[in-house]
mmCIF file of C-alpha atoms and ligand atoms in Angstrom:
data_model
loop_
_atom_site.group_PDB
_atom_site.id
_atom_site.type_symbol
_atom_site.label_atom_id
_atom_site.label_comp_id
_atom_site.label_asym_id
_atom_site.label_seq_id
_atom_site.Cartn_x
_atom_site.Cartn_y
_atom_site.Cartn_z
ATOM 1 C CA UNK A 1 -68.348 4.948 26.635
ATOM 2 C CA UNK A 2 -69.036 1.598 24.497
ATOM 3 C CA UNK A 3 -66.727 -1.057 24.606
ATOM 4 C CA UNK A 4 -65.865 -4.090 22.693
ATOM 5 C CA UNK A 5 -68.206 -6.123 24.219
ATOM 6 C CA UNK A 6 -71.318 -3.782 23.694
ATOM 7 C CA UNK A 7 -70.179 -3.418 19.990
ATOM 8 C CA UNK A 8 -69.991 -7.172 19.897
ATOM 9 C CA UNK A 9 -73.469 -7.687 21.443
ATOM 10 C CA UNK A 10 -75.032 -5.090 19.345
ATOM 11 C CA UNK A 11 -73.514 -6.718 16.189
ATOM 12 C CA UNK A 12 -74.075 -10.299 16.633
ATOM 13 C CA UNK A 13 -78.157 -9.363 17.363
ATOM 14 C CA UNK A 14 -78.118 -7.069 13.913
ATOM 15 C CA UNK A 15 -75.723 -8.894 11.707
ATOM 16 C CA UNK A 16 -78.084 -11.170 9.493
ATOM 17 C CA UNK A 17 -77.273 -14.791 9.235
ATOM 18 C CA UNK A 18 -77.658 -14.634 5.456
ATOM 19 C CA UNK A 19 -78.992 -12.283 3.152
ATOM 20 C CA UNK A 20 -78.597 -11.316 -0.590
ATOM 21 C CA UNK A 21 -76.106 -8.798 0.394
ATOM 22 C CA UNK A 22 -74.056 -11.261 2.129
ATOM 23 C CA UNK A 23 -74.107 -13.694 -0.809
ATOM 24 C CA UNK A 24 -72.901 -11.101 -2.774
ATOM 25 C CA UNK A 25 -69.900 -10.248 -0.555
ATOM 26 C CA UNK A 26 -69.116 -14.034 -0.431
ATOM 27 C CA UNK A 27 -69.147 -14.087 -4.145
ATOM 28 C CA UNK A 28 -66.789 -11.063 -3.907
ATOM 29 C CA UNK A 29 -64.276 -12.554 -1.390
ATOM 30 C CA UNK A 30 -64.223 -16.074 -3.731
ATOM 31 C CA UNK A 31 -63.594 -14.126 -6.876
ATOM 32 C CA UNK A 32 -60.370 -12.237 -5.433
ATOM 33 C CA UNK A 33 -59.008 -14.477 -2.910
ATOM 34 C CA UNK A 34 -57.398 -16.161 -5.827
ATOM 35 C CA UNK A 35 -55.966 -12.852 -7.092
ATOM 36 C CA UNK A 36 -52.398 -12.966 -5.836
ATOM 37 C CA UNK A 37 -50.988 -9.713 -7.554
ATOM 38 C CA UNK A 38 -48.887 -7.433 -5.430
ATOM 39 C CA UNK A 39 -46.232 -7.518 -2.476
ATOM 40 C CA UNK A 40 -46.456 -7.463 1.234
ATOM 41 C CA UNK A 41 -44.973 -4.327 3.084
ATOM 42 C CA UNK A 42 -41.524 -5.030 3.800
ATOM 43 C CA UNK A 43 -39.782 -1.927 4.933
ATOM 44 C CA UNK A 44 -39.813 -3.056 8.574
ATOM 45 C CA UNK A 45 -39.823 -6.771 9.372
ATOM 46 C CA UNK A 46 -42.796 -7.065 11.516
ATOM 47 C CA UNK A 47 -44.870 -6.062 8.239
ATOM 48 C CA UNK A 48 -43.752 -8.786 6.386
ATOM 49 C CA UNK A 49 -44.846 -11.150 8.959
ATOM 50 C CA UNK A 50 -48.558 -10.626 7.116
ATOM 51 C CA UNK A 51 -49.770 -13.916 5.261
ATOM 52 C CA UNK A 52 -50.728 -13.174 1.600
ATOM 53 C CA UNK A 53 -53.791 -15.209 1.900
ATOM 54 C CA UNK A 54 -55.575 -12.889 4.850
ATOM 55 C CA UNK A 55 -58.402 -11.294 3.029
ATOM 56 C CA UNK A 56 -61.411 -9.658 4.810
ATOM 57 C CA UNK A 57 -64.186 -7.630 3.468
ATOM 58 C CA UNK A 58 -66.756 -5.882 5.962
ATOM 59 C CA UNK A 59 -69.633 -3.493 5.156
ATOM 60 C CA UNK A 60 -71.176 -1.106 7.889
ATOM 61 C CA UNK A 61 -74.458 0.660 7.016
ATOM 62 C CA UNK A 62 -75.768 3.757 8.771
ATOM 63 C CA UNK A 63 -78.627 2.222 10.405
ATOM 64 C CA UNK A 64 -76.347 -0.299 12.069
ATOM 65 C CA UNK A 65 -76.089 -3.497 10.127
ATOM 66 C CA UNK A 66 -72.896 -5.470 9.654
ATOM 67 C CA UNK A 67 -71.972 -7.618 6.729
ATOM 68 C CA UNK A 68 -68.565 -9.566 7.000
ATOM 69 C CA UNK A 69 -66.610 -12.050 4.956
ATOM 70 C CA UNK A 70 -63.315 -13.566 5.308
ATOM 71 C CA UNK A 71 -60.583 -12.572 7.741
ATOM 72 C CA UNK A 72 -62.169 -9.677 9.672
ATOM 73 C CA UNK A 73 -61.199 -10.304 13.212
ATOM 74 C CA UNK A 74 -57.429 -10.595 11.750
ATOM 75 C CA UNK A 75 -55.591 -7.696 13.458
ATOM 76 C CA UNK A 76 -53.001 -5.735 11.660
ATOM 77 C CA UNK A 77 -51.604 -1.848 11.765
ATOM 78 C CA UNK A 78 -53.678 0.882 10.642
ATOM 79 C CA UNK A 79 -50.833 2.767 9.198
ATOM 80 C CA UNK A 80 -51.706 5.580 7.229
ATOM 81 C CA UNK A 81 -55.258 4.991 7.313
ATOM 82 C CA UNK A 82 -55.034 6.978 10.724
ATOM 83 C CA UNK A 83 -54.105 10.095 8.789
ATOM 84 C CA UNK A 84 -57.489 10.900 7.976
ATOM 85 C CA UNK A 85 -58.868 10.544 11.622
ATOM 86 C CA UNK A 86 -56.044 12.238 13.316
ATOM 87 C CA UNK A 87 -56.802 15.201 10.638
ATOM 88 C CA UNK A 88 -60.265 15.367 11.991
ATOM 89 C CA UNK A 89 -59.084 15.382 15.572
ATOM 90 C CA UNK A 90 -56.513 18.180 14.912
ATOM 91 C CA UNK A 91 -59.618 20.046 13.239
ATOM 92 C CA UNK A 92 -61.617 19.758 16.451
ATOM 93 C CA UNK A 93 -58.411 20.992 18.424
ATOM 94 C CA UNK A 94 -57.818 24.102 16.469
ATOM 95 C CA UNK A 95 -60.335 24.872 13.870
ATOM 96 C CA UNK A 96 -60.249 24.762 10.365
ATOM 97 C CA UNK A 97 -58.417 28.081 9.507
ATOM 98 C CA UNK A 98 -55.552 27.134 11.851
ATOM 99 C CA UNK A 99 -55.196 23.585 10.644
ATOM 100 C CA UNK A 100 -55.172 24.868 7.287
ATOM 101 C CA UNK A 101 -52.290 27.375 8.193
ATOM 102 C CA UNK A 102 -50.194 24.266 8.922
ATOM 103 C CA UNK A 103 -51.116 22.106 6.415
ATOM 104 C CA UNK A 104 -52.739 22.595 2.955
ATOM 105 C CA UNK A 105 -55.605 20.376 1.131
ATOM 106 C CA UNK A 106 -53.625 20.219 -2.168
ATOM 107 C CA UNK A 107 -53.166 16.645 -3.788
ATOM 108 C CA UNK A 108 -49.827 15.949 -4.871
ATOM 109 C CA UNK A 109 -48.601 13.242 -7.440
ATOM 110 C CA UNK A 110 -45.499 12.757 -5.443
ATOM 111 C CA UNK A 111 -44.843 9.734 -3.321
ATOM 112 C CA UNK A 112 -46.424 9.545 0.049
ATOM 113 C CA UNK A 113 -43.069 10.059 1.574
ATOM 114 C CA UNK A 114 -41.662 12.592 -0.621
ATOM 115 C CA UNK A 115 -39.678 15.579 0.889
ATOM 116 C CA UNK A 116 -41.733 18.467 -0.582
ATOM 117 C CA UNK A 117 -43.356 21.694 0.999
ATOM 118 C CA UNK A 118 -45.088 24.275 -0.623
ATOM 119 C CA UNK A 119 -42.564 26.802 -1.911
ATOM 120 C CA UNK A 120 -44.445 29.657 -0.753
ATOM 121 C CA UNK A 121 -46.143 28.948 2.252
ATOM 122 C CA UNK A 122 -43.849 26.067 3.618
ATOM 123 C CA UNK A 123 -46.650 24.064 4.277
ATOM 124 C CA UNK A 124 -46.939 20.363 3.764
ATOM 125 C CA UNK A 125 -49.297 19.499 0.845
ATOM 126 C CA UNK A 126 -51.850 17.550 2.647
ATOM 127 C CA UNK A 127 -52.655 15.782 5.782
ATOM 128 C CA UNK A 128 -52.567 12.200 4.063
ATOM 129 C CA UNK A 129 -48.467 12.550 2.793
ATOM 130 C CA UNK A 130 -46.180 11.722 5.573
ATOM 131 C CA UNK A 131 -44.916 15.465 6.240
ATOM 132 C CA UNK A 132 -48.654 16.632 6.548
ATOM 133 C CA UNK A 133 -49.574 13.899 8.687
ATOM 134 C CA UNK A 134 -46.837 14.755 11.005
ATOM 135 C CA UNK A 135 -47.705 18.308 10.881
ATOM 136 C CA UNK A 136 -51.197 17.176 11.743
ATOM 137 C CA UNK A 137 -50.127 15.139 14.611
ATOM 138 C CA UNK A 138 -48.209 18.156 15.831
ATOM 139 C CA UNK A 139 -51.508 19.722 16.493
ATOM 140 C CA UNK A 140 -53.017 17.108 18.668
ATOM 141 C CA UNK A 141 -53.529 18.956 22.125
ATOM 142 C CA UNK A 142 -52.326 17.236 25.601
ATOM 143 C CA UNK A 143 -50.227 18.284 28.529
ATOM 144 C CA UNK A 144 -47.835 15.306 27.655
ATOM 145 C CA UNK A 145 -46.931 12.416 25.268
ATOM 146 C CA UNK A 146 -49.194 9.885 27.601
ATOM 147 C CA UNK A 147 -52.200 12.346 27.255
ATOM 148 C CA UNK A 148 -51.902 13.265 23.599
ATOM 149 C CA UNK A 149 -51.817 9.336 23.023
ATOM 150 C CA UNK A 150 -54.450 8.902 25.077
ATOM 151 C CA UNK A 151 -56.955 11.345 23.430
ATOM 152 C CA UNK A 152 -55.784 9.874 20.238
ATOM 153 C CA UNK A 153 -56.625 6.147 21.089
ATOM 154 C CA UNK A 154 -60.277 7.627 22.570
ATOM 155 C CA UNK A 155 -60.939 9.265 19.309
ATOM 156 C CA UNK A 156 -60.338 5.938 17.271
ATOM 157 C CA UNK A 157 -62.646 4.187 20.200
ATOM 158 C CA UNK A 158 -65.242 6.862 19.479
ATOM 159 C CA UNK A 159 -65.452 5.455 15.781
ATOM 160 C CA UNK A 160 -64.978 1.768 16.197
ATOM 161 C CA UNK A 161 -66.685 1.238 19.445
ATOM 162 C CA UNK A 162 -64.017 -0.810 20.929
ATOM 163 C CA UNK A 163 -60.582 -0.075 22.719
ATOM 164 C CA UNK A 164 -57.285 -0.276 20.717
ATOM 165 C CA UNK A 165 -53.830 -1.143 21.547
ATOM 166 C CA UNK A 166 -50.667 -0.188 19.526
ATOM 167 C CA UNK A 167 -48.451 -2.837 18.206
ATOM 168 C CA UNK A 168 -45.347 -2.156 20.103
ATOM 169 C CA UNK A 169 -42.634 -3.828 17.807
ATOM 170 C CA UNK A 170 -44.121 -2.191 14.828
ATOM 171 C CA UNK A 171 -44.007 1.178 16.754
ATOM 172 C CA UNK A 172 -40.465 0.635 17.600
ATOM 173 C CA UNK A 173 -39.484 -0.466 14.373
ATOM 174 C CA UNK A 174 -41.239 2.389 12.596
ATOM 175 C CA UNK A 175 -39.253 4.603 15.308
ATOM 176 C CA UNK A 176 -36.102 2.886 14.706
ATOM 177 C CA UNK A 177 -35.916 3.139 10.853
ATOM 178 C CA UNK A 178 -38.192 6.283 10.271
ATOM 179 C CA UNK A 179 -34.976 8.611 9.220
ATOM 180 C CA UNK A 180 -37.061 10.214 6.325
ATOM 181 C CA UNK A 181 -39.967 10.642 8.426
ATOM 182 C CA UNK A 182 -37.649 12.478 11.083
ATOM 183 C CA UNK A 183 -35.888 14.504 8.136
ATOM 184 C CA UNK A 184 -39.154 15.905 7.085
ATOM 185 C CA UNK A 185 -39.955 16.567 10.769
ATOM 186 C CA UNK A 186 -36.903 18.559 11.326
ATOM 187 C CA UNK A 187 -37.357 20.536 7.788
ATOM 188 C CA UNK A 188 -40.825 21.458 8.733
ATOM 189 C CA UNK A 189 -39.344 22.610 12.264
ATOM 190 C CA UNK A 190 -36.686 24.589 10.420
ATOM 191 C CA UNK A 191 -39.414 26.498 8.644
ATOM 192 C CA UNK A 192 -41.406 27.106 12.052
ATOM 193 C CA UNK A 193 -44.163 24.815 10.766
ATOM 194 C CA UNK A 194 -44.123 22.429 13.740
ATOM 195 C CA UNK A 195 -43.334 22.791 17.335
ATOM 196 C CA UNK A 196 -40.641 22.417 19.293
ATOM 197 C CA UNK A 197 -42.146 18.979 20.899
ATOM 198 C CA UNK A 198 -41.363 17.418 17.630
ATOM 199 C CA UNK A 199 -39.827 14.239 18.685
ATOM 200 C CA UNK A 200 -42.776 13.740 21.193
ATOM 201 C CA UNK A 201 -44.691 14.044 18.039
ATOM 202 C CA UNK A 202 -42.897 11.929 15.693
ATOM 203 C CA UNK A 203 -43.369 9.329 18.387
ATOM 204 C CA UNK A 204 -47.047 10.051 18.389
ATOM 205 C CA UNK A 205 -46.734 9.672 14.646
ATOM 206 C CA UNK A 206 -45.186 6.250 14.673
ATOM 207 C CA UNK A 207 -47.792 5.232 17.495
ATOM 208 C CA UNK A 208 -50.829 6.237 15.533
ATOM 209 C CA UNK A 209 -49.431 4.150 12.657
ATOM 210 C CA UNK A 210 -48.849 1.283 14.989
ATOM 211 C CA UNK A 211 -52.608 1.040 16.216
ATOM 212 C CA UNK A 212 -54.353 -2.410 15.707
ATOM 213 C CA UNK A 213 -57.451 -2.693 13.887
ATOM 214 C CA UNK A 214 -59.471 -5.337 11.804
ATOM 215 C CA UNK A 215 -61.481 -5.103 8.627
ATOM 216 C CA UNK A 216 -64.557 -4.679 10.721
ATOM 217 C CA UNK A 217 -63.059 -1.591 12.413
ATOM 218 C CA UNK A 218 -62.291 0.218 9.211
ATOM 219 C CA UNK A 219 -66.080 -0.405 8.054
ATOM 220 C CA UNK A 220 -66.950 1.340 11.479
ATOM 221 C CA UNK A 221 -64.576 4.230 10.862
ATOM 222 C CA UNK A 222 -65.856 5.096 7.231
ATOM 223 C CA UNK A 223 -69.567 4.026 8.404
ATOM 224 C CA UNK A 224 -69.433 6.842 11.142
ATOM 225 C CA UNK A 225 -68.273 9.242 9.004
ATOM 226 C CA UNK A 226 -71.045 8.301 6.247
ATOM 227 C CA UNK A 227 -73.180 8.683 9.233
ATOM 228 C CA UNK A 228 -72.425 12.269 9.813
ATOM 229 C CA UNK A 229 -70.012 11.468 12.430
ATOM 230 C CA UNK A 230 -71.846 9.317 14.791
ATOM 231 C CA UNK A 231 -71.018 5.507 15.067
ATOM 232 C CA UNK A 232 -74.224 3.592 14.015
ATOM 233 C CA UNK A 233 -73.981 1.006 16.344
ATOM 234 C CA UNK A 234 -72.680 2.648 19.663
ATOM 235 C CA UNK A 235 -74.680 5.983 18.681
ATOM 236 C CA UNK A 236 -71.412 7.686 20.068
ATOM 237 C CA UNK A 237 -70.286 10.929 18.379
ATOM 238 C CA UNK A 238 -66.726 10.287 17.195
ATOM 239 C CA UNK A 239 -66.206 13.699 15.371
ATOM 240 C CA UNK A 240 -67.991 17.102 15.277
ATOM 241 C CA UNK A 241 -70.312 17.098 12.655
ATOM 242 C CA UNK A 242 -68.927 20.366 10.991
ATOM 243 C CA UNK A 243 -65.492 18.548 10.312
ATOM 244 C CA UNK A 244 -66.753 15.388 8.894
ATOM 245 C CA UNK A 245 -67.001 17.132 5.338
ATOM 246 C CA UNK A 246 -63.395 18.170 5.631
ATOM 247 C CA UNK A 247 -62.257 14.493 6.617
ATOM 248 C CA UNK A 248 -63.989 13.098 3.536
ATOM 249 C CA UNK A 249 -63.170 15.546 1.109
ATOM 250 C CA UNK A 250 -59.267 15.009 1.610
ATOM 251 C CA UNK A 251 -59.929 11.545 1.775
ATOM 252 C CA UNK A 252 -61.376 11.795 -1.955
ATOM 253 C CA UNK A 253 -58.708 13.643 -3.487
ATOM 254 C CA UNK A 254 -55.383 12.608 -1.565
ATOM 255 C CA UNK A 255 -56.623 9.158 0.468
ATOM 256 C CA UNK A 256 -55.171 6.464 -1.806
ATOM 257 C CA UNK A 257 -51.513 7.583 -2.318
ATOM 258 C CA UNK A 258 -50.674 8.757 -5.871
ATOM 259 C CA UNK A 259 -53.396 6.786 -7.361
ATOM 260 C CA UNK A 260 -55.959 9.160 -5.984
ATOM 261 C CA UNK A 261 -57.172 10.376 -9.149
ATOM 262 C CA UNK A 262 -57.424 6.948 -10.631
ATOM 263 C CA UNK A 263 -59.384 5.761 -7.414
ATOM 264 C CA UNK A 264 -61.821 9.157 -7.852
ATOM 265 C CA UNK A 265 -62.445 8.130 -11.535
ATOM 266 C CA UNK A 266 -62.846 4.545 -10.992
ATOM 267 C CA UNK A 267 -64.394 4.351 -7.622
ATOM 268 C CA UNK A 268 -65.491 7.398 -6.615
ATOM 269 C CA UNK A 269 -65.857 7.221 -3.090
ATOM 270 C CA UNK A 270 -63.556 9.041 -0.447
ATOM 271 C CA UNK A 271 -61.263 6.619 1.264
ATOM 272 C CA UNK A 272 -57.809 5.926 2.816
ATOM 273 C CA UNK A 273 -55.567 2.980 2.454
ATOM 274 C CA UNK A 274 -52.706 1.951 4.652
ATOM 275 C CA UNK A 275 -49.364 -0.418 3.710
ATOM 276 C CA UNK A 276 -50.774 -2.792 6.493
ATOM 277 C CA UNK A 277 -53.243 -3.759 3.590
ATOM 278 C CA UNK A 278 -56.391 -2.040 4.984
ATOM 279 C CA UNK A 279 -58.654 0.265 3.006
ATOM 280 C CA UNK A 280 -61.644 2.244 4.370
ATOM 281 C CA UNK A 281 -64.195 3.733 2.151
ATOM 282 C CA UNK A 282 -67.065 6.133 2.680
ATOM 283 C CA UNK A 283 -70.355 5.936 0.690
ATOM 284 C CA UNK A 284 -72.056 9.170 2.549
ATOM 285 C CA UNK A 285 -75.269 8.468 3.973
ATOM 286 C CA UNK A 286 -75.198 4.814 3.241
ATOM 287 C CA UNK A 287 -72.395 2.736 4.400
ATOM 288 C CA UNK A 288 -68.785 2.373 5.175
ATOM 289 C CA UNK A 289 -66.802 -0.308 3.596
ATOM 290 C CA UNK A 290 -63.401 -1.727 5.366
ATOM 291 C CA UNK A 291 -61.384 -4.391 3.405
ATOM 292 C CA UNK A 292 -58.015 -5.922 4.392
ATOM 293 C CA UNK A 293 -55.520 -7.791 2.351
ATOM 294 C CA UNK A 294 -51.823 -7.385 2.547
ATOM 295 C CA UNK A 295 -50.683 -7.627 -0.924
ATOM 296 C CA UNK A 296 -50.351 -4.036 -2.110
ATOM 297 C CA UNK A 297 -49.965 -2.868 -5.879
ATOM 298 C CA UNK A 298 -47.099 -0.569 -6.989
ATOM 299 C CA UNK A 299 -48.565 2.631 -5.664
ATOM 300 C CA UNK A 300 -49.335 0.692 -2.156
ATOM 301 C CA UNK A 301 -52.804 0.063 -2.048
ATOM 302 C CA UNK A 302 -54.157 -3.648 -1.417
ATOM 303 C CA UNK A 303 -54.739 -4.962 -4.390
ATOM 304 C CA UNK A 304 -57.731 -7.291 -3.614
ATOM 305 C CA UNK A 305 -59.058 -4.213 -1.518
ATOM 306 C CA UNK A 306 -59.173 -2.315 -4.736
ATOM 307 C CA UNK A 307 -60.882 -4.908 -6.502
ATOM 308 C CA UNK A 308 -63.599 -5.174 -4.016
ATOM 309 C CA UNK A 309 -64.278 -1.545 -3.839
ATOM 310 C CA UNK A 310 -64.350 -1.243 -7.675
ATOM 311 C CA UNK A 311 -67.023 -3.781 -7.922
ATOM 312 C CA UNK A 312 -69.068 -2.641 -5.207
ATOM 313 C CA UNK A 313 -69.098 0.921 -6.415
ATOM 314 C CA UNK A 314 -69.896 -0.138 -9.777
ATOM 315 C CA UNK A 315 -72.649 -2.852 -8.839
ATOM 316 C CA UNK A 316 -74.467 -0.553 -6.532
ATOM 317 C CA UNK A 317 -74.047 2.634 -8.085
ATOM 318 C CA UNK A 318 -71.887 3.993 -5.270
ATOM 319 C CA UNK A 319 -69.810 6.171 -7.445
ATOM 320 C CA UNK A 320 -70.184 9.792 -6.044
ATOM 321 C CA UNK A 321 -71.025 11.329 -9.531
ATOM 322 C CA UNK A 322 -73.110 7.950 -10.871
ATOM 323 C CA UNK A 323 -76.183 9.125 -12.650
ATOM 324 C CA UNK A 324 -76.886 5.237 -14.237
ATOM 325 C CA UNK A 325 -79.107 2.767 -12.654
ATOM 326 C CA UNK A 326 -76.883 0.516 -10.896
ATOM 327 C CA UNK A 327 -77.355 -3.314 -11.590
ATOM 328 C CA UNK A 328 -78.128 -3.998 -7.836
ATOM 329 C CA UNK A 329 -80.483 -1.696 -5.546
ATOM 330 C CA UNK A 330 -78.807 -0.924 -2.471
ATOM 331 C CA UNK A 331 -82.169 0.042 -0.883
ATOM 332 C CA UNK A 332 -83.677 -2.948 -1.656
ATOM 333 C CA UNK A 333 -80.994 -5.198 -0.567
ATOM 334 C CA UNK A 334 -79.968 -3.461 2.816
ATOM 335 C CA UNK A 335 -81.105 -0.069 3.455
ATOM 336 C CA UNK A 336 -84.960 0.416 4.039
HETATM 337 N N1 LIG Q 401 -45.825 4.288 8.875
HETATM 338 C C1 LIG Q 401 -45.492 4.487 7.379
HETATM 339 C C2 LIG Q 401 -44.400 5.919 7.336
HETATM 340 O O1 LIG Q 401 -44.641 6.824 7.975
HETATM 341 C C3 LIG Q 401 -46.757 5.241 6.959
HETATM 342 C C4 LIG Q 401 -47.067 3.955 5.961
HETATM 343 C C5 LIG Q 401 -48.460 4.015 5.348
HETATM 344 O O2 LIG Q 401 -48.343 5.021 4.274
HETATM 345 O O3 LIG Q 401 -49.127 3.572 5.568
HETATM 346 O O4 LIG Q 401 -43.652 5.446 6.253
#
């Protein structure tokens, strides 16, 4: 299994010192560093410690190149971004049909933490809202809580190529204040949608939200999906090929909170964001984008991160349904 040193050494041998694409990213970084709109999440005190100026952009290509500018080593908690990848692990553990009995894949215009279940099936709407993410975490196999968490962390390592730690103060705060999540979990237990080990599952959910990542990890998460489930640097498979499609389609329709429609329209890339300030976005068969800036807009998405993704999508024609010739040619710049 690859470790952080392996990833680091492969990266430093591959990443170009300078290139037109890196210059472009530097310009983007400069352009949006001065954008100070938005607010740092403060529903728990640990998140409020983030600095508003933190800003990192990383792009990882499917052929293993990494381009990064700004604070790409700064660690922060992955939060809701974990939901997409845990959904992938649940699919591997149980298959598409069973997972879909427990969690629907329907977008909702409701807030991510709404206490709403499908009236007919009692399923939560999708794996990206909290109720759906808790039901998804409930599906993660393992003989006890330690083994379930270990499997989840191994899964993350498969994508990023390095070991991850849990931010324990964030975990304890999430657990200590997450009454709404607990209420949803117990409502689902009432309907028989989650198992009796729901307290253990809630811990697992709070732990998955508290995994520490940086912008480079976010780029590797999405680059691995863009590369059909194989980490482009370590060459390790992180998710079975057959479920890559499931994960990225739910990211496209539900990944950006209740701005997912607007995002699909403007950016047109499957993506997931989290209240820690991260965004991971997939340009299938091309690259993954990871951005980090903790200032969040009203919908909970990173203000600078959204801008960066909009520009990248427009300038390189990355929108899934783009038909016009982009101003910059990705193939000429970085993908040969
Ligand atoms: N840990 C958060 C919660 O369950 C998720 C925050 C997010 O949306 O990133 O409330």
